Short mmCIF file of C-alpha atoms and ligand atoms in Angstrom, two decimals:
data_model
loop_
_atom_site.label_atom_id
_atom_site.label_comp_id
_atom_site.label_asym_id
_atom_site.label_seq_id
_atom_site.Cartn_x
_atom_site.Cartn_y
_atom_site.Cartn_z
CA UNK B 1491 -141.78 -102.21 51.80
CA UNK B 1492 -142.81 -100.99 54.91
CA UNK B 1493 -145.83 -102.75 54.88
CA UNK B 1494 -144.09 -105.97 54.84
CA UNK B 1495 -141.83 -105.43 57.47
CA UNK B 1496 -145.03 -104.76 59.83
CA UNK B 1497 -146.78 -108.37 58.50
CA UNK B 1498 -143.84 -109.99 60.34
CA UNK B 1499 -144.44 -107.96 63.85
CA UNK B 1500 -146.86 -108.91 66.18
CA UNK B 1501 -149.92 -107.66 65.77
CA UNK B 1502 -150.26 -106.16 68.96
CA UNK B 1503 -147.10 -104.30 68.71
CA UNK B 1504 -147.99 -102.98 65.63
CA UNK B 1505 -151.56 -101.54 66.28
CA UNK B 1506 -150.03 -100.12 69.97
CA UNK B 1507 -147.61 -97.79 68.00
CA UNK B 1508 -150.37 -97.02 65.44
CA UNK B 1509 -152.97 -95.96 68.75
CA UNK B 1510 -149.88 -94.20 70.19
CA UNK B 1511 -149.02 -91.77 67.20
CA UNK B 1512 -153.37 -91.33 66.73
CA UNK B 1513 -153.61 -90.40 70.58
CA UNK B 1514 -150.17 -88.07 70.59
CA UNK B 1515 -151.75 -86.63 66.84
CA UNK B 1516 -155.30 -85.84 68.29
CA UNK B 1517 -154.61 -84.72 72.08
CA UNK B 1518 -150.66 -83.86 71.88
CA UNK B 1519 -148.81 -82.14 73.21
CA UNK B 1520 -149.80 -84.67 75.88
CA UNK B 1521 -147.91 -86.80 78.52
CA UNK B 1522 -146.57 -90.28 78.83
CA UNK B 1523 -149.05 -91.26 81.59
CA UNK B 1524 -152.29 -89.71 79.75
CA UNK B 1525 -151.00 -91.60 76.50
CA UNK B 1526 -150.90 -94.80 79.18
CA UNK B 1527 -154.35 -94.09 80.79
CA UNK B 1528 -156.18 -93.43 77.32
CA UNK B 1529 -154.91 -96.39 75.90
CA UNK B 1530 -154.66 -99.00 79.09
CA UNK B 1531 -151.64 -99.83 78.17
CA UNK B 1532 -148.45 -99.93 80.81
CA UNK B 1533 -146.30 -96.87 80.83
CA UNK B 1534 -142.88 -98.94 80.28
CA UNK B 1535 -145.03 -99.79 76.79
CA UNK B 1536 -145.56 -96.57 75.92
CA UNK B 1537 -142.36 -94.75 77.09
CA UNK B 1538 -140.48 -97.92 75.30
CA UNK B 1539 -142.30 -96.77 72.15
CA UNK B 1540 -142.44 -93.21 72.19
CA UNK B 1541 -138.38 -92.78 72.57
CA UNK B 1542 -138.12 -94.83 69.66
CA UNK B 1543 -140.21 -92.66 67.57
CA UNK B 1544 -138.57 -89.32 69.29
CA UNK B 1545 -135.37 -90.93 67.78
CA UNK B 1546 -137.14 -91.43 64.85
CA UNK B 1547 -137.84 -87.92 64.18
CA UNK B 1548 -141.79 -88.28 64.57
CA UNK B 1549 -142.33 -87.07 67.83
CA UNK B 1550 -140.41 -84.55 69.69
CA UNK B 1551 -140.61 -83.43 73.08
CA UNK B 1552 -142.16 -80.25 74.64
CA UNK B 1553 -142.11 -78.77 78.55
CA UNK B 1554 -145.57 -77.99 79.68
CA UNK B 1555 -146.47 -74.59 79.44
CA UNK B 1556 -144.84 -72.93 82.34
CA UNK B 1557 -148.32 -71.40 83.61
CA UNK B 1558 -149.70 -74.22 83.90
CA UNK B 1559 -147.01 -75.77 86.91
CA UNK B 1560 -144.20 -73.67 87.42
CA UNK B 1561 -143.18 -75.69 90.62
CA UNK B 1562 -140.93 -78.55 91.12
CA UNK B 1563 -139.31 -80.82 88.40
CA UNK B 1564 -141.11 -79.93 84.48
CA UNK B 1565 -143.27 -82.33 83.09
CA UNK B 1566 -142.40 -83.51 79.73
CA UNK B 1567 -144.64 -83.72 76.98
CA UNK B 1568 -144.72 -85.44 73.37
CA UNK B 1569 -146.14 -83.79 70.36
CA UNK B 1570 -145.96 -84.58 66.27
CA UNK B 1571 -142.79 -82.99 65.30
CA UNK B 1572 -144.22 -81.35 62.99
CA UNK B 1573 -141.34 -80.25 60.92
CA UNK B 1574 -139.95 -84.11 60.41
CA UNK B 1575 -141.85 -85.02 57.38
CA UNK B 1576 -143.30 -83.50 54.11
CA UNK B 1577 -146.41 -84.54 52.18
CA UNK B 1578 -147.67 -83.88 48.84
CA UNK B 1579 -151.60 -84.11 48.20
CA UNK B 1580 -153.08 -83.60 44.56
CA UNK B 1581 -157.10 -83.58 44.10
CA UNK B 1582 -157.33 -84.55 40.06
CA UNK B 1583 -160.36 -83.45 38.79
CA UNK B 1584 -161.23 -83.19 34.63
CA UNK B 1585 -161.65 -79.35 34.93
CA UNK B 1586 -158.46 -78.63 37.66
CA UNK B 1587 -156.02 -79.91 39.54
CA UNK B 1588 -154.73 -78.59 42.76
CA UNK B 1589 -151.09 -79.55 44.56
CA UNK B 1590 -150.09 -78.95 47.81
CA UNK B 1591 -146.64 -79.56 49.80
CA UNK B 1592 -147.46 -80.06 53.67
CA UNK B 1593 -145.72 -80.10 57.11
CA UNK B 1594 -146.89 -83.76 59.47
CA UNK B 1595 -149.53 -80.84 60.97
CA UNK B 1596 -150.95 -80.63 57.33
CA UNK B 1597 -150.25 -76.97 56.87
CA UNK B 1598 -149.36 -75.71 53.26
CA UNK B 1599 -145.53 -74.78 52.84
CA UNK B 1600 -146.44 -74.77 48.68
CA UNK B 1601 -149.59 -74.87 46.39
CA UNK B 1602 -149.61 -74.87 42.67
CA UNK B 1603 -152.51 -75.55 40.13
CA UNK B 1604 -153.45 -76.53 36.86
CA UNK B 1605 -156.33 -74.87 35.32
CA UNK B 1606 -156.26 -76.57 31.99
CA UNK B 1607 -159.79 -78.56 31.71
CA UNK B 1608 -159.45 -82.25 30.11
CA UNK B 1609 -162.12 -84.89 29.95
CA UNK B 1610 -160.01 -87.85 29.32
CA UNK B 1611 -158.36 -89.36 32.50
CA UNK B 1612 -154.66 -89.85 30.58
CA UNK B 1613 -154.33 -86.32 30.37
CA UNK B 1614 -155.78 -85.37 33.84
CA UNK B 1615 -153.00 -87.92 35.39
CA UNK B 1616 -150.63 -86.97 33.28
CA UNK B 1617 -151.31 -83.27 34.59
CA UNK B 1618 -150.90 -84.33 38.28
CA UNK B 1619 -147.47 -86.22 37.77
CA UNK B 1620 -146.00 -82.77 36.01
CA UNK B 1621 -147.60 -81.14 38.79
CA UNK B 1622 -145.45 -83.69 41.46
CA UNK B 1623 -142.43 -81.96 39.30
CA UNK B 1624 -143.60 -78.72 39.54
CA UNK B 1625 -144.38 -78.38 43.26
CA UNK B 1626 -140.61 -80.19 44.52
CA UNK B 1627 -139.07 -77.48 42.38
CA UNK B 1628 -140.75 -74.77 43.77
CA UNK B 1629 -140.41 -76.00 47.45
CA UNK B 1630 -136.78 -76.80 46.58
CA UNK B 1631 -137.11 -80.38 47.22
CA UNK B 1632 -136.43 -83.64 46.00
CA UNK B 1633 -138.56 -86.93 45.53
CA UNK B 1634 -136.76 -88.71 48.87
CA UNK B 1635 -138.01 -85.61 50.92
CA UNK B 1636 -141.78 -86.48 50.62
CA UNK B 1637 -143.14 -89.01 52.67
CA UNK B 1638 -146.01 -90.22 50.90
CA UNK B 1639 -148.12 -88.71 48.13
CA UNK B 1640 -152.12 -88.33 48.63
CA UNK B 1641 -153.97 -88.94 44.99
CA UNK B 1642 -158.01 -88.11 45.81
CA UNK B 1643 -160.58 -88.36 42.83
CA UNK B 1644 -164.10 -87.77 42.82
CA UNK B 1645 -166.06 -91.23 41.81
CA UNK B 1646 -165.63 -94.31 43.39
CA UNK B 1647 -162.51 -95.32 44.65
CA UNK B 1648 -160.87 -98.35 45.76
CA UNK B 1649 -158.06 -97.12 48.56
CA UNK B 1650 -156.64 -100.73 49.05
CA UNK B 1651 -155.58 -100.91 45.26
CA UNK B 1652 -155.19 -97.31 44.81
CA UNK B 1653 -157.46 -97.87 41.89
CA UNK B 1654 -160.57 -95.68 40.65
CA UNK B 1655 -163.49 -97.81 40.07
CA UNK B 1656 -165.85 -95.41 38.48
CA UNK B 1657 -166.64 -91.97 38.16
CA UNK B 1658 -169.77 -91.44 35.79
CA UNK B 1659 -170.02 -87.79 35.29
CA UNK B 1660 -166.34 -88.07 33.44
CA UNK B 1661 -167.06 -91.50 32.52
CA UNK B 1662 -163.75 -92.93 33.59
CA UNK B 1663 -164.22 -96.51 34.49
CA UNK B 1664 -161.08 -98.46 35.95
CA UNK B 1665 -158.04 -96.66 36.49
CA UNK B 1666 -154.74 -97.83 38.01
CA UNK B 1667 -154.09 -94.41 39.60
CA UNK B 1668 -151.49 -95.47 41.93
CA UNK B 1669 -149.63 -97.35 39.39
CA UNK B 1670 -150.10 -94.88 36.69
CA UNK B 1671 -148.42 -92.21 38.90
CA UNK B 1672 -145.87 -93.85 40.05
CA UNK B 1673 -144.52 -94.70 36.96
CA UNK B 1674 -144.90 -91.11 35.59
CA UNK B 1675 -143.36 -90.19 38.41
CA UNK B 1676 -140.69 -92.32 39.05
CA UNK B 1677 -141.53 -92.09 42.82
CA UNK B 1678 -140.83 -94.69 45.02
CA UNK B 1679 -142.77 -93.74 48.24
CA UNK B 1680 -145.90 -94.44 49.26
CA UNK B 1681 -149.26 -93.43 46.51
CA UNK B 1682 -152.65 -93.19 48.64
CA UNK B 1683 -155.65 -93.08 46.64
CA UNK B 1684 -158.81 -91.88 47.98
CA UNK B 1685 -162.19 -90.34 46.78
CA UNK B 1686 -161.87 -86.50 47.06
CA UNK B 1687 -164.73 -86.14 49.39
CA UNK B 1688 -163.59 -88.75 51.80
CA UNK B 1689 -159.83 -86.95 51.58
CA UNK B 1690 -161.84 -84.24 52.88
CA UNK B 1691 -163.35 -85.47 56.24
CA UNK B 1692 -160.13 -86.76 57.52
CA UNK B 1693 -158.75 -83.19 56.74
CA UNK B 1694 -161.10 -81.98 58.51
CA UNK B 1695 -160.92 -85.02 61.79
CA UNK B 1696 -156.74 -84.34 61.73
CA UNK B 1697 -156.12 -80.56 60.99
CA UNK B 1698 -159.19 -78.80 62.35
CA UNK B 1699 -160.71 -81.85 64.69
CA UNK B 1700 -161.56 -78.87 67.84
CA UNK B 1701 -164.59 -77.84 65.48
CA UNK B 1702 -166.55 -80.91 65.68
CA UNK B 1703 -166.46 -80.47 69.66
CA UNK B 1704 -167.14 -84.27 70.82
CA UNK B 1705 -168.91 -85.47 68.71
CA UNK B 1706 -167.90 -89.06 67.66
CA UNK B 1707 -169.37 -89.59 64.34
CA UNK B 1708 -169.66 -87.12 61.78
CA UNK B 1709 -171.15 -86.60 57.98
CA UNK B 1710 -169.49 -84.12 55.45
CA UNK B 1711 -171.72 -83.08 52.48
CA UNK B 1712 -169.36 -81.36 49.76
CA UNK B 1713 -171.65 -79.56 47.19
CA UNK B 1714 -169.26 -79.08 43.71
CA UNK B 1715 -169.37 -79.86 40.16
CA UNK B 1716 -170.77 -83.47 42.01
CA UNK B 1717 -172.63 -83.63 45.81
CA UNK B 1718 -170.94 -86.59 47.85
CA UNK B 1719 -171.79 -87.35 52.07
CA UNK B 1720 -169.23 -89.71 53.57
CA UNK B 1721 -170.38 -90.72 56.98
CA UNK B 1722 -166.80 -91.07 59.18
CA UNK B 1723 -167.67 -93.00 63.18
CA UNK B 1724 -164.92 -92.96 65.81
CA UNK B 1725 -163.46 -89.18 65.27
CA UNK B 1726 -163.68 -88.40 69.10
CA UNK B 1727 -160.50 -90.33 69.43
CA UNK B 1728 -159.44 -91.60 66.30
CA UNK B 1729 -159.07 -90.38 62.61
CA UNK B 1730 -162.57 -92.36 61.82
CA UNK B 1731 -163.86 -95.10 60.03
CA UNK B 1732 -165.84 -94.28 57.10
CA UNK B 1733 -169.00 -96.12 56.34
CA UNK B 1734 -170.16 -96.53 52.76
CA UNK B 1735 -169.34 -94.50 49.73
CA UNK B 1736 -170.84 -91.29 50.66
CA UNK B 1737 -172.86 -91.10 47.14
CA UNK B 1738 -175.71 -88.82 48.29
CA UNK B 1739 -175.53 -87.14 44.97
CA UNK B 1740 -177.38 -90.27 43.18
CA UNK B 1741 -179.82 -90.04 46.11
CA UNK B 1742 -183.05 -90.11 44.04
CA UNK B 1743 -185.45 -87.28 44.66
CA UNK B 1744 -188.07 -87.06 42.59
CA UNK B 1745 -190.08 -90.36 40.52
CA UNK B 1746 -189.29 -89.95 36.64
CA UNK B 1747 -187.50 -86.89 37.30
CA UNK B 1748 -184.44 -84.89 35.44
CA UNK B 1749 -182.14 -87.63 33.70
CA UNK B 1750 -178.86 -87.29 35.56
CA UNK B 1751 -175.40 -88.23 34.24
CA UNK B 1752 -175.42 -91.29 35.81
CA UNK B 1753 -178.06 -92.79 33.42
CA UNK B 1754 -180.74 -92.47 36.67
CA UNK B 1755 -183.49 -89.94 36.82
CA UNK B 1756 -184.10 -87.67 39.65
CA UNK B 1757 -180.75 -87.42 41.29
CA UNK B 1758 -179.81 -84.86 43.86
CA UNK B 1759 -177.53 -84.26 41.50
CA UNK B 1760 -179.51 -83.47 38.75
CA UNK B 1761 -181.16 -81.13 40.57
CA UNK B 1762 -178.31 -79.28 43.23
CA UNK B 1763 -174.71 -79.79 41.94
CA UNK B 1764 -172.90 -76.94 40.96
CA UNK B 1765 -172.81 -78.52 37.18
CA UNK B 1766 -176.93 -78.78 37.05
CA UNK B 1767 -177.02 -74.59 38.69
CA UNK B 1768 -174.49 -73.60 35.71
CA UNK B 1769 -176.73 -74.92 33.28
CA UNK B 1770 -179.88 -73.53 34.40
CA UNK B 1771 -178.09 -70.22 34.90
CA UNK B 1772 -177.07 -70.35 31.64
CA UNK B 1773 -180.81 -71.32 29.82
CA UNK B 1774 -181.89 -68.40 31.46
CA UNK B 1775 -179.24 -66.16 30.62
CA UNK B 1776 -180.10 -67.38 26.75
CA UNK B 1777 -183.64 -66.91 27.77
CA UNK B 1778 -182.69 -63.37 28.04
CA UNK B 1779 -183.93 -63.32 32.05
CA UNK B 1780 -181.02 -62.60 33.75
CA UNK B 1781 -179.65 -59.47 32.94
CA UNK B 1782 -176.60 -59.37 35.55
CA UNK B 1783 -175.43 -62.64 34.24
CA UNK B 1784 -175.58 -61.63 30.70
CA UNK B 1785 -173.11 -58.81 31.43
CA UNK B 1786 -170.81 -61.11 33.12
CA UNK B 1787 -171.12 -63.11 30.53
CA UNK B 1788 -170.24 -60.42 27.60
CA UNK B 1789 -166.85 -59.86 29.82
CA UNK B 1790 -165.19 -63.73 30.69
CA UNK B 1791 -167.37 -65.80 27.40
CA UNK B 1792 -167.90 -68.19 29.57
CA UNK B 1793 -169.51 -69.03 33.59
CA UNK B 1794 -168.42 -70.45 36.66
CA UNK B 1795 -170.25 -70.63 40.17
CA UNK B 1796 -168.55 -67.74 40.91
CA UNK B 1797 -170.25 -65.66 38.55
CA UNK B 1798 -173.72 -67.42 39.48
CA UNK B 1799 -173.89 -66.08 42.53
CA UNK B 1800 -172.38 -63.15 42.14
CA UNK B 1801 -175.86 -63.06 39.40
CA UNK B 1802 -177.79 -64.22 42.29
CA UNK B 1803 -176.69 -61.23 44.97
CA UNK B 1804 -176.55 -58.84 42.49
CA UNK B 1805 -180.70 -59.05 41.94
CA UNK B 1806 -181.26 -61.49 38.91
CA UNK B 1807 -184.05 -62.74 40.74
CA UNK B 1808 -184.02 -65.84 37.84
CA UNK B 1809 -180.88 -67.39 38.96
CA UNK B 1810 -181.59 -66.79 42.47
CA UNK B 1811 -184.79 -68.81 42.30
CA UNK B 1812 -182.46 -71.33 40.76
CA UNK B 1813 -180.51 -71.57 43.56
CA UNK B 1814 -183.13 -71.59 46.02
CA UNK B 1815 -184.33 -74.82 44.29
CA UNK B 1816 -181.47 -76.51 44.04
CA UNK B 1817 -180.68 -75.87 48.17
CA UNK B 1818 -184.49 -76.65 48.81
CA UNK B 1819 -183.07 -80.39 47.02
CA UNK B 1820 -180.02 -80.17 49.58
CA UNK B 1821 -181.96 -79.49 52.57
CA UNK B 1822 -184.50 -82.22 51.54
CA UNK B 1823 -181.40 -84.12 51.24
CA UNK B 1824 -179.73 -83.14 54.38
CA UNK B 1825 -182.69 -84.10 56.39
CA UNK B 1826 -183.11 -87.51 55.32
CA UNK B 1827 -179.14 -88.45 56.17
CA UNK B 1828 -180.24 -86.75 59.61
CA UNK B 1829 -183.61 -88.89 59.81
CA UNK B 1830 -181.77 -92.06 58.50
CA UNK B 1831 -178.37 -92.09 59.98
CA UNK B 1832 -178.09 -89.13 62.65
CA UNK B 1833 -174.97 -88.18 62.75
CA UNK B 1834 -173.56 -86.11 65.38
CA UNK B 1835 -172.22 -83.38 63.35
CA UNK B 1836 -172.82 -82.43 59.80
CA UNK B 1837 -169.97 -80.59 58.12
CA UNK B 1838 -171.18 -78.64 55.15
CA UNK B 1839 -168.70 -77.36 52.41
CA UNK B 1840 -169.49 -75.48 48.62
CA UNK B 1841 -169.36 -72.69 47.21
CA UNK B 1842 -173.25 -71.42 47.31
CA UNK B 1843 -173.12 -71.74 50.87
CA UNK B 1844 -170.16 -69.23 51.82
CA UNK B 1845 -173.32 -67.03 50.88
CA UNK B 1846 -175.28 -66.18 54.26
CA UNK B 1847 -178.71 -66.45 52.49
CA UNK B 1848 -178.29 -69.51 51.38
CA UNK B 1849 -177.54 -71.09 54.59
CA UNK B 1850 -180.73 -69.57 55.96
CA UNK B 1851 -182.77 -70.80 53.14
CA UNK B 1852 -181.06 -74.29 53.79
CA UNK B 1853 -181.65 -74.56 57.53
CA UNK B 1854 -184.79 -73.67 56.96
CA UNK B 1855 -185.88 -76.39 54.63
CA UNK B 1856 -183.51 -79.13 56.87
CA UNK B 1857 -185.60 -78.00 60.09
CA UNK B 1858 -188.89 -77.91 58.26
CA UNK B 1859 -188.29 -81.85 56.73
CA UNK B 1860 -186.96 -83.53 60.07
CA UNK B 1861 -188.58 -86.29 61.92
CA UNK B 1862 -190.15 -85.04 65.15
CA UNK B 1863 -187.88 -81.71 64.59
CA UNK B 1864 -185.39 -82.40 67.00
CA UNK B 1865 -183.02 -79.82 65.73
CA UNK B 1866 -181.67 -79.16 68.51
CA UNK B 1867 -180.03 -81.99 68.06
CA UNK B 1868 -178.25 -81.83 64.75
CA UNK B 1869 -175.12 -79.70 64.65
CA UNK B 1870 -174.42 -78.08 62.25
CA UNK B 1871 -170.90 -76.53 60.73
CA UNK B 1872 -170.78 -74.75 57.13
CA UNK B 1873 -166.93 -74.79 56.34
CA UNK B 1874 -165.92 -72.11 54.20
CA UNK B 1875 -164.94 -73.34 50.69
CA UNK B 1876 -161.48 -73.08 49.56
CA UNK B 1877 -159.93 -74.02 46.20
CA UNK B 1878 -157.07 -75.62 48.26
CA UNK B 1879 -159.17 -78.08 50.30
CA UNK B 1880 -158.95 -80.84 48.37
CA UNK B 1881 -155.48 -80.93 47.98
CA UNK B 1882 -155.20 -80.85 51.84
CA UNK B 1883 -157.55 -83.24 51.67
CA UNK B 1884 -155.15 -85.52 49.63
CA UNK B 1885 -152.52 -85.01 51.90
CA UNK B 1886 -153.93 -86.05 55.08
CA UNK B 1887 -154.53 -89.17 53.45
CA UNK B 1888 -150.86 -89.26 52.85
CA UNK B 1889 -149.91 -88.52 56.40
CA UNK B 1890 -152.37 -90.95 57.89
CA UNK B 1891 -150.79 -93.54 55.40
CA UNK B 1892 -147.94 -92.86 56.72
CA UNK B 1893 -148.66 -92.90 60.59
CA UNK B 1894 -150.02 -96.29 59.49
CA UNK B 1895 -147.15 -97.62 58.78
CA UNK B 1896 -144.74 -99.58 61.14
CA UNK B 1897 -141.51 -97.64 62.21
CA UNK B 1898 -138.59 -99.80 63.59
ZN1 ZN C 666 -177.29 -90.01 39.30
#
């Protein structure tokens, strides 16, 4: 194992090539003496260490743009080659799972999914080894080609055992997801495990790191079927730590409130989830108040967020008060993390907010509910929702997993 090999290295050689492949990831393409001067380390060190990973296949080397100097001898550059390595990331959920195939840049050469909803977690894991199958054959791969596999779950998730501890809503309670893959599988290579929400920030820090400007810490509220908020530090020049588990969702907001799945009352969830806006939507549709919904209804027999909003836009005013409460919950929400932990960026990603209206109505109540309202502050990014981000998510897990590990 890999791992082992690096117990047996000095520690100080190990963590230098780590720093080197974060500092070439974030900043390259990028040359041998800014590597040296962002570290402070000597540039024999780093020129020692970045032939051996050009060798390797993990770096590769680049001439500076030619407008940039076109006189006298070209600098050389390193950069991730890109191209070296694939990744596969699943997100398992109960209700879907998503695959992707990815280059070391985390862009998607593949993507498959399974739409078949299970509640038990056998099936669900079961569902994500077939898709492992599925998505080699269709990028016309084999199991040696993939680097590492990224595994994300929502619930709580212990990434040193690849294990999930708990996730209420589907009530599984102790799973040996790592092991449980790889011996569907039959894959050898590295398993990451990591809650789905989590996945996502580092996604977000390695593929698309130029939108949080530079900031250094930053907090990523994804509203879905559940609400989590991981809180990552260090992202200016690293991939981030994360601090605690992120479970804003089972923040409580109101004394005695709605029960929540959970067994609490008054969770954000139970009151701004995707799940808890379904269900209203859908008392009201039996109510017989929402008359847009209804006929979306007659058509599919069933109701997705999809078809809430589209409810909401279309002028059921019924489900669009729903809505409104449920973000006037997130923005309460939203304000405290600002009041309590102030992040320099927020990161906001679901579904009701690729809606322009609802990201009004949200600032709104998260300017309205801060302490002193130093807004000016607090920036602010709503990423557009995609049913392939967690997936990606999964995968950069994978690939920093891998960048982790030691290479002779
Ligand atoms: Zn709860």
């Amino acid at each position: 194992m890999e791992n082992s090999i690096g117990n047996n290295l000095p520690r100080v050689k190990v963590q230098n090539q780590f720093s080197i492949k974060e500092i070439v990831y974030k900043f390259g393409p990028i040359s041998r003496i800014e590597i040296a001067d962002r570290l402070g380390l000597t540039l024999p060190t780093i020129t020692t260490s970045v032939s051996s990973m050009i060798k390797n296949g993990l770096l590769k080397e680049v001439e500076q743009d030619h407008s940039v100097k076109s006189l006298g001898r070209r600098t050389m550059l390193v950069d991730i080659n890109e191209n070296s390595r694939r990744f596969m990331g699943i997100a398992i959920r109960g209700t879907v799972r998503n695959g992707v195939i990815v280059d070391t840049r985390g862009h998607v050469l593949a993507s498959l999914r399974d739409e078949r909803s299970f509640s038990d977690y056998e099936a669900s894991i079961k569902s994500a080894a077939d898709l492992f199958s599925s998505l080699l054959k269709k990028a016309n791969l084999i199991q040696e080609d993939i680097f590492g596999v990224g595994l994300t779950m929502p619930g709580i998730v212990d990434k040193e055992e690849g294990r999930l501890i708990i996730h209420p809503g589907y009530k599984w309670k102790d799973k040996n997801v790592m092991e449980d893959f790889s011996s569907l599988t039959g894959y050898k290579g590295m398993v990451s495990v990591e809650n789905n929400t989590i996945a996502r920030a580092y996604a977000l820090v390695m593929f698309e790191g130029k939108v949080l400007e530079d900031a250094d810490s930053m907090a990523y509220m994804f509203v879905s079927a559940g609400i989590g908020c991981p809180l990552l530090n260090s992202v200016k020049t690293h991939f981030g730590n994360v601090t605690g588990d992120g479970e804003v969702g089972h923040m409580i907001m109101e004394i005695d409130g709605d029960p929540c799945l959970c067994g609490n009352r008054g969770c954000l969830e139970a009151y701004s989830s995707e799940k808890t806006i379904i269900e209203k939507a859908n008392k009201a549709m039996k109510e017989g108040k929402t008359p847009v919904l209804s006929s979306i209804y007659e058509k599919k027999q069933f109701l997705d967020i999809a078809d809430v909003l589209e409810a909401s836009e279309k002028g059921d005013e019924e489900v669009k008060k729903i809505i409104f409460k449920a973000i006037r919950y997130l923005g309460l929400a939203i304000a405290n993390i600002e009041n309590f932990v102030r992040p320099e960026y927020m990161v906001i990603e679901g579904k009701i907010f690729d809606v322009e209206e609802n990201r009004k109505v949200l600032m709104n109540v998260v300017y309205k509910n801060l302490y002193r309202g130093t807004f000016q502050d607090l920036k602010l990014h709503f990423k557009s929702s995609d049913d392939l981000s967690g997936a990606v998510g999964a995968s950069a897990v994978a690939i920093k997993r891998d960048l982790e590990s030691f290479l002779e």
